[in-house]
Coordinates of C-alpha atoms and ligand atoms in Angstrom, one line a residue:
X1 CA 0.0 0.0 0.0
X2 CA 1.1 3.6 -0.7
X3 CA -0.7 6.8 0.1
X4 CA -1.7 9.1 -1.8
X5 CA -0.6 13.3 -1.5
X6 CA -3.9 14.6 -0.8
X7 CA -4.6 18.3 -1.2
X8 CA -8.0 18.5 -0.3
X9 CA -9.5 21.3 1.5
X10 CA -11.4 19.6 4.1
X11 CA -11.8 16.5 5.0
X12 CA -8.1 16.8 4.9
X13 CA -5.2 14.9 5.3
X14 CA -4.1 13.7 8.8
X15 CA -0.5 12.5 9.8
X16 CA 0.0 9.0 8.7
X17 CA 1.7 8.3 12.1
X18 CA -1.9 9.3 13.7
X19 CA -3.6 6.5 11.1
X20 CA -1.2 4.1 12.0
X21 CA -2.1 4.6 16.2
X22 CA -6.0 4.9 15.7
X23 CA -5.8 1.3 13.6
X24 CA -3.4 -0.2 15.9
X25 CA -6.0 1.0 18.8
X26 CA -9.1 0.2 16.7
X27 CA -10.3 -3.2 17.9
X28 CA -8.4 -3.6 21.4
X29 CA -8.3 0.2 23.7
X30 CA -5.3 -0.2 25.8
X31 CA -6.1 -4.0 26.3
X32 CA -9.7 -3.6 27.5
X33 CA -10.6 -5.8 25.0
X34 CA -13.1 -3.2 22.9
X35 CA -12.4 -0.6 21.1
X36 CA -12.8 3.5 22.2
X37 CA -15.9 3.8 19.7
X38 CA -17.6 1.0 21.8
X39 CA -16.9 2.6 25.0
X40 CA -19.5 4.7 27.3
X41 CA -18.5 8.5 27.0
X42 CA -18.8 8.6 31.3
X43 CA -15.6 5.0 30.8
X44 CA -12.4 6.9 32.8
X45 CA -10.4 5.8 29.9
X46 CA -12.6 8.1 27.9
X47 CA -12.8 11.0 30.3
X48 CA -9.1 10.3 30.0
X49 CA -8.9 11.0 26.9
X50 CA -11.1 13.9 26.6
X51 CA -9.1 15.7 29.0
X52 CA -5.8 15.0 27.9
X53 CA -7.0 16.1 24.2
X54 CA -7.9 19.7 25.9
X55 CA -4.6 19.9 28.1
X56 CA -2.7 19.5 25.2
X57 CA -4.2 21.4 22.8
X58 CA -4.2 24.2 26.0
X59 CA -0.3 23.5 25.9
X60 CA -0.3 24.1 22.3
X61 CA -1.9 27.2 21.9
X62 CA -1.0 28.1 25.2
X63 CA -4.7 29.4 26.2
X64 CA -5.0 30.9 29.4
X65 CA -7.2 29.6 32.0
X66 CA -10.1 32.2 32.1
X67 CA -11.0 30.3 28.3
X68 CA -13.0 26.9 28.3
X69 CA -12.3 25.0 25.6
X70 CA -15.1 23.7 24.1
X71 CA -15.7 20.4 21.8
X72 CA -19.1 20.3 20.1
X73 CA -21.1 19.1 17.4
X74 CA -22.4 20.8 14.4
X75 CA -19.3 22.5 12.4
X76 CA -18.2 25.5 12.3
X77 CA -21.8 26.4 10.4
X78 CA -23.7 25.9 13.8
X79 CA -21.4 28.5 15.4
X80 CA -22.3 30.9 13.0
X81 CA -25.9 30.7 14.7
X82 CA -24.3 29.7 18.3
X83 CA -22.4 33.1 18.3
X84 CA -24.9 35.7 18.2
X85 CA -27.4 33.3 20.4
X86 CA -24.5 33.4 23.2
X87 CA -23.0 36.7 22.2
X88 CA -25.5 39.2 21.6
X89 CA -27.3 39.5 25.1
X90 CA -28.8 42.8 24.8
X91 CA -27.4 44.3 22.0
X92 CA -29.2 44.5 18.5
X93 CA -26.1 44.4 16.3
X94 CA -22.6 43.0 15.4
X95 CA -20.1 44.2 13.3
X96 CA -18.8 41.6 10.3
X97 CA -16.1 41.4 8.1
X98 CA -16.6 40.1 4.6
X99 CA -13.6 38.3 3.1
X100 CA -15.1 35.7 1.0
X101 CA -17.4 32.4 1.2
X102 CA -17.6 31.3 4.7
X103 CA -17.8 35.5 6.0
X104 CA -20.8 35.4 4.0
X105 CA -22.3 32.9 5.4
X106 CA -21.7 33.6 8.9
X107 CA -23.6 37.0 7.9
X108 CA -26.1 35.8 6.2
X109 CA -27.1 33.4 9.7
X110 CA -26.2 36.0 12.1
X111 CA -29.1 38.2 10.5
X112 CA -31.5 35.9 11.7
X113 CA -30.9 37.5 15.1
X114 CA -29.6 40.7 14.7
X115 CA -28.6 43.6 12.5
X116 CA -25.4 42.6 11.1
X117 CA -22.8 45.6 10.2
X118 CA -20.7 44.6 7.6
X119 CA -17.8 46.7 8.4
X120 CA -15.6 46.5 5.5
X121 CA -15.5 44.1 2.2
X122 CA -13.7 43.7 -1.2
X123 CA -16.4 42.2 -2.7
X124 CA -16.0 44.2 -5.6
X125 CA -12.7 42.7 -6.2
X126 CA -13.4 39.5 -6.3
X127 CA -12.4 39.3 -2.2
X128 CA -8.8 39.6 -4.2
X129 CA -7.2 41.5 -0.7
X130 CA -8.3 41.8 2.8
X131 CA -10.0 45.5 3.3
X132 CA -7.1 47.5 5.1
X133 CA -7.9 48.3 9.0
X134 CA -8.6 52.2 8.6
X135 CA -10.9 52.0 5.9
X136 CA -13.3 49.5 8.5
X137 CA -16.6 51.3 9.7
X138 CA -16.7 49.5 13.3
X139 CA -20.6 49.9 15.0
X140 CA -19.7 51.3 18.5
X141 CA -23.0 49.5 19.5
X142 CA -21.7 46.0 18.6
X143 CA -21.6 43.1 20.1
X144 CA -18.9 42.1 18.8
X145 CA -16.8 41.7 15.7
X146 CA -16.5 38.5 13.5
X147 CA -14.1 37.8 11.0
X148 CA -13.0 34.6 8.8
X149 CA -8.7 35.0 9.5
X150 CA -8.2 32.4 6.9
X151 CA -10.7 32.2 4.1
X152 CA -10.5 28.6 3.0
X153 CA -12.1 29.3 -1.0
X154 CA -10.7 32.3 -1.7
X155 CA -7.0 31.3 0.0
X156 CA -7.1 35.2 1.5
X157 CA -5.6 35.2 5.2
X158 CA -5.4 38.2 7.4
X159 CA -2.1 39.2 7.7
X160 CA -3.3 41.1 11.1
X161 CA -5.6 41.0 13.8
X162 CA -8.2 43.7 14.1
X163 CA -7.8 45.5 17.6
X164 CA -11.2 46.6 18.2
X165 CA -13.2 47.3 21.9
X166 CA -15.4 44.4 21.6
X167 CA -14.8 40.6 21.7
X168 CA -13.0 39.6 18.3
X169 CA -14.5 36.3 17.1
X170 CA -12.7 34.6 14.7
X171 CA -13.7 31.5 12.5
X172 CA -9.9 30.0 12.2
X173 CA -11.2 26.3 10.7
X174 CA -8.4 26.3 7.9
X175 CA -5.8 28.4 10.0
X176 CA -6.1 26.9 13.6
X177 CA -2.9 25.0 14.7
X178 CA -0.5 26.1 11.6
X179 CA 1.2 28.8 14.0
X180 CA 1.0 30.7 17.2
X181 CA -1.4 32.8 18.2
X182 CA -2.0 35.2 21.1
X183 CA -5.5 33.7 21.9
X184 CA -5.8 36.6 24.1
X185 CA -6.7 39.0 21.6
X186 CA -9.8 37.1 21.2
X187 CA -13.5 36.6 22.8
X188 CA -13.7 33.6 20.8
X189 CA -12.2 31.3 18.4
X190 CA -13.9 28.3 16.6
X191 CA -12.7 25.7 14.1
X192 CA -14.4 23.2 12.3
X193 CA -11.9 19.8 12.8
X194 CA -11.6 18.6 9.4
X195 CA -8.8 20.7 8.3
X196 CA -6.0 21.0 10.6
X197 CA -7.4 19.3 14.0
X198 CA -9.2 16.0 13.1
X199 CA -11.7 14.0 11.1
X200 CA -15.3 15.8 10.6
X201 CA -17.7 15.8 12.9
X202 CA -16.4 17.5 16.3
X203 CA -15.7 21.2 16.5
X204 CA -13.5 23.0 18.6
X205 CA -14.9 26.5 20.4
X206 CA -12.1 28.6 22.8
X207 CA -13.9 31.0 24.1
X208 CA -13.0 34.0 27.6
X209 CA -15.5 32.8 30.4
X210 CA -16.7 36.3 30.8
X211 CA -18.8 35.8 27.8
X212 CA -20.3 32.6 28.6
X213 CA -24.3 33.2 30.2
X214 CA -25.6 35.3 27.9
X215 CA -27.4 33.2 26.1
X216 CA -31.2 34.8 24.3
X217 CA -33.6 33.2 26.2
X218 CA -34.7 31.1 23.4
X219 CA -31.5 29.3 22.7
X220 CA -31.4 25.7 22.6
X221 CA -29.4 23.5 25.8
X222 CA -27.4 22.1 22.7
X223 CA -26.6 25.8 21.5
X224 CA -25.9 27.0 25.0
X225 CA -22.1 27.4 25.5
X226 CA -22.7 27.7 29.6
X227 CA -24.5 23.9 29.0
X228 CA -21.6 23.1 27.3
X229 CA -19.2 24.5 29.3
X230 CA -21.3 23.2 32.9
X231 CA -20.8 19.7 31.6
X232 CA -17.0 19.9 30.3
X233 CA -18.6 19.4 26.8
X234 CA -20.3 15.7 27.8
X235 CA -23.8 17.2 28.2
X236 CA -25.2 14.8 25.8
X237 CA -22.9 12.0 23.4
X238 CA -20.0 13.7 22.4
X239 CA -18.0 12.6 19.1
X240 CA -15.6 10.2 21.2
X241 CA -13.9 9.2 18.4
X242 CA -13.1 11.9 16.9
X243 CA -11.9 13.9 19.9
X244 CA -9.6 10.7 20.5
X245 CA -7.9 11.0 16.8
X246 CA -8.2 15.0 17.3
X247 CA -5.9 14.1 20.7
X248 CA -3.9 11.9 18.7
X249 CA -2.9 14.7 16.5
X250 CA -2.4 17.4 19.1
X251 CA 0.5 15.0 20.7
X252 CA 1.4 14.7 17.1
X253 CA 1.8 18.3 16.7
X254 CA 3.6 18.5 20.0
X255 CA 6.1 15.6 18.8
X256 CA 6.9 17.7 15.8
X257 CA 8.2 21.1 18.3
X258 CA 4.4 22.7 18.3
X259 CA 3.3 25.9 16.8
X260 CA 6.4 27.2 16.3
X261 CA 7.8 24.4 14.5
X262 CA 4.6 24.0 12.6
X263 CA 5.2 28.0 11.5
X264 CA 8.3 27.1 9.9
X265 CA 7.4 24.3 8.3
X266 CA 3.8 26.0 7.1
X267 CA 6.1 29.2 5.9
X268 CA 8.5 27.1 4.2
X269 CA 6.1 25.0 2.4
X270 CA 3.8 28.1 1.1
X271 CA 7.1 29.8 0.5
X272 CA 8.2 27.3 -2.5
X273 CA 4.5 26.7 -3.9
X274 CA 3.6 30.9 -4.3
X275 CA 7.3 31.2 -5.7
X276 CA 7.2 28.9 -8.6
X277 CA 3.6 29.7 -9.5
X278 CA 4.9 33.2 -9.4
X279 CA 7.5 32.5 -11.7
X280 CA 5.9 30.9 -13.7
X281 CA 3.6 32.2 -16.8
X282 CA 1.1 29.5 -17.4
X283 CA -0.1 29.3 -13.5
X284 CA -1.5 32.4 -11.5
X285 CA -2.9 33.6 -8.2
X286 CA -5.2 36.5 -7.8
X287 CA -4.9 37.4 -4.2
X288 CA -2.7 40.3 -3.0
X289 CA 0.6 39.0 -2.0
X290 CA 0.2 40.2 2.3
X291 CA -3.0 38.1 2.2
X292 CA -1.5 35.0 0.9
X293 CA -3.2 31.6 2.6
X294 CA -0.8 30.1 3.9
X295 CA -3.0 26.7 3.7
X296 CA -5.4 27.1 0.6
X297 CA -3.4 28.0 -2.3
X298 CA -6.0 28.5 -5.5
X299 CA -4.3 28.9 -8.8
X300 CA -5.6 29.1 -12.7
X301 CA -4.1 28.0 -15.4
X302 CA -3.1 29.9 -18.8
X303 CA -5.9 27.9 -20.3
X304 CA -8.9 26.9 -18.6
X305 CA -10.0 24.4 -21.0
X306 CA -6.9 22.5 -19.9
X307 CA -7.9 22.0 -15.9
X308 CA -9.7 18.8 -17.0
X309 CA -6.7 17.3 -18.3
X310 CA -4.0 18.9 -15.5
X311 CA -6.6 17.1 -12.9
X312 CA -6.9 14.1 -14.8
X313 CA -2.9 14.1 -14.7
X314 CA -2.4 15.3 -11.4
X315 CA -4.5 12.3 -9.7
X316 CA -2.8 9.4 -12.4
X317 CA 0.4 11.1 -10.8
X318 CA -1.5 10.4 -7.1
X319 CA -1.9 14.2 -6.6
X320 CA -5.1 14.2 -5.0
X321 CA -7.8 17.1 -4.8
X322 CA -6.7 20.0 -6.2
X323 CA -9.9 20.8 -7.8
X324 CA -10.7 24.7 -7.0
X325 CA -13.9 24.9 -5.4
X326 CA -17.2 25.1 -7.6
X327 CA -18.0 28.7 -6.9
X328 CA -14.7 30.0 -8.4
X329 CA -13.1 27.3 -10.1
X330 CA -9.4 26.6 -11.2
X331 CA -7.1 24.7 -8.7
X332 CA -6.7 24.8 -5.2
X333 CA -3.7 23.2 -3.2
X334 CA -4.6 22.8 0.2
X335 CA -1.4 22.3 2.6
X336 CA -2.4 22.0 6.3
X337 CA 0.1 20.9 8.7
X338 CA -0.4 17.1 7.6
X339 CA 1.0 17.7 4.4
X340 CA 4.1 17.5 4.0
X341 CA 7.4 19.1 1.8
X342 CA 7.5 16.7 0.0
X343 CA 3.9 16.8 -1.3
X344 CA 4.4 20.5 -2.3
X345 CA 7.3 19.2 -4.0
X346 CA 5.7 16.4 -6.1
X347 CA 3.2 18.8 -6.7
X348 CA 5.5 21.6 -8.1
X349 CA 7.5 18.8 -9.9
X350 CA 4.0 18.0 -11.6
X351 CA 3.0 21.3 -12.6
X352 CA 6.3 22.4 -14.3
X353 CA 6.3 18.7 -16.4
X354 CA 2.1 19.9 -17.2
X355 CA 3.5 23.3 -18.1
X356 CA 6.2 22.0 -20.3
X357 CA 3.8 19.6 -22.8
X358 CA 1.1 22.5 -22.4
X359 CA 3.1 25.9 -22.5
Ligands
PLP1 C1 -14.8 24.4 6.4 C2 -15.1 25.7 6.9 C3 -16.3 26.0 7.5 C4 -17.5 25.0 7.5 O1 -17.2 24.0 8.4 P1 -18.3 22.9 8.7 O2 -17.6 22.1 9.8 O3 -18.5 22.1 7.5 O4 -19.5 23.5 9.2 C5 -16.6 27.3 8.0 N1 -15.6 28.2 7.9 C6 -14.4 28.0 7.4 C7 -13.4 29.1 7.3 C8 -14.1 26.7 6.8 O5 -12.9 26.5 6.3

């Protein structure tokens, strides 16, 4: 058997090494003769896990301790309704940023229950740039101010972090884990797992205590970060399996030196993929060089009538998912921390051979 490089943008690739300890693990937990999946959420070798997954990713990130750390159901798409049902309290509005894709849709659900200020946007462009700071017009009256730090589509990343006066929420699902951040600046920060924490279906929500409470009166327990946050996120059946493998790849992330090892190797890899399609006539990138993803790399070719064929190629060539998303088409290369050099590599390797029979 040989794997694959997989590109995809989510469900994305996880460390082999992680694979290799879930299926060792898979029918026989630590010799209790069942595996994890099987097990009551309330077993101590659960619990066990569960907390270890937060203390580590806690290390990681180094959260301090007025945050819970959160780990729910529903995506990253139910926090776009969970935030201004926990957020809002008596406020009527919140300020938005609109970068792309998953921006707009955390706007267009937010304005179920409440006036949503979009404070700046480049729209216009094609969301080719992120809107600098001084041009934003910020609500006083917020609630608080969301923004989308790495927009997954597009492949536009903040290359700052708004300081504003209310609690910054930020929907870091493709960015989480790829570098340091001082979680400090923020009220909250949520991420989907399937990019760079886990398999789908379990969601991670850091977010300051003082904010947890606040909850409109007609929020759902199951919406209700205090409920969640009361019962150290067991309330009902959590996704035990997929906080196990999301533990499995927080130790894995420690192994490799942690964020600041992960930054390097994230900068590095980014670094040599931008370069060469930069160099390069036949390949392009739209987005302003600051704002850069650093894990969602879209690029067109000369030709769009060839992206059939450079797919076609790329996956006989076991260069998996580069497919650009529907709504704007042409590639994308998505490099999360499970992904190595030498995918990026391969993959440049590939497109200068493409480039050669096309060009
Ligand atoms: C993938 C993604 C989402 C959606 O996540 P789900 O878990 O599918 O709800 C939202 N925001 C961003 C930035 C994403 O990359």
């Amino acid at each position: 058997m040989s794997r694959a490089f997989n590109f995809c943008a989510g469900p994305a690739a996880l460390p082999e090494s992680v694979l290799k300890q879930a299926q060792e693990e898979l029918l026989d937990y630590q010799g209790l003769g069942l595996s994890l999946m099987e097990m009551s959420h309330r077993a101590p070798e659960v619990v066990a896990v569960a907390e270890q997954a937060e203390a580590d990713l806690r290390e990681l990130m180094a959260i301090p301790s007025n945050y819970k750390v959160l780990f729910l159901q529903g995506g990253a798409s139910s926090q776009f309704a969970m935030i201004p049902m926990n957020l809002l309290g008596d406020k009527k509005t919140a300020d938005y940023v609109n970068t792309g894709q998953w921006s707009k849709k955390a706007i267009k659900e937010a304005g179920r229950y409440c006036d949503v200020n979009v404070v700046a946007t480049d729209e216009a462009n094609n969301f080719a740039a992120v809107p600098a700071f001084d041009t934003w017009s910020l609500n006083k009256d917020a609630a608080y101010l969301h923004y989308t730090p790495n927009e997954t589509i597009g492949g536009v990343e903040f290359d700052f972090i708004p300081d504003v006066n209310v609690p910054l929420v930020a929907d870091m699902s493709s960015t989480i884990l790829s570098r340091p951040v001082d979680v400090s600046k923020f009220g909250l920060i949520y991420a989907g797992a399937q990019k760079n924490i886990g398999p789908a279906g379990i969601t991670v929500v850091i977010v300051r205590e003082d904010l947890i409470g606040n909850a409109l009166p007609a929020t759902p327990a199951m919406f209700d970060y205090k409920v969640h946050a009361d019962n150290a996120s067991m309330y009902n059946t959590p996704p035990t399996y997929g906080w196990y493998l999301a533990g499995l790849v927080f130790k894995w992330l420690i192994a490799q030196g942690g964020l600041e090892a992960m930054e390097a190797h994230n900068r590095a890899k980014q670094e040599k993929l931008y370069q060469y399609i930069d160099a390069s006539d036949f390949y392009a990138n739209p987005v302003a060089i600051n704002n850069r993803s650093w894990m969602n790399v879209p690029f067109t070719l000369a030709d769009a009538a060839l992206d059939k064929a450079f797919l076609q190629k790329a996956e006989n060539a076991r260069l998996l998912n580069l497919k650009g998303h529907r709504s704007v088409g042409g590639m994308r290369a998505s490099i999360y921390n499970a992904v190595p050099m030498e995918a990026v590599d391969a993959l440049i390797s590939f497109m200068k051979d493409f480039e050669k029979e096309q060009g």
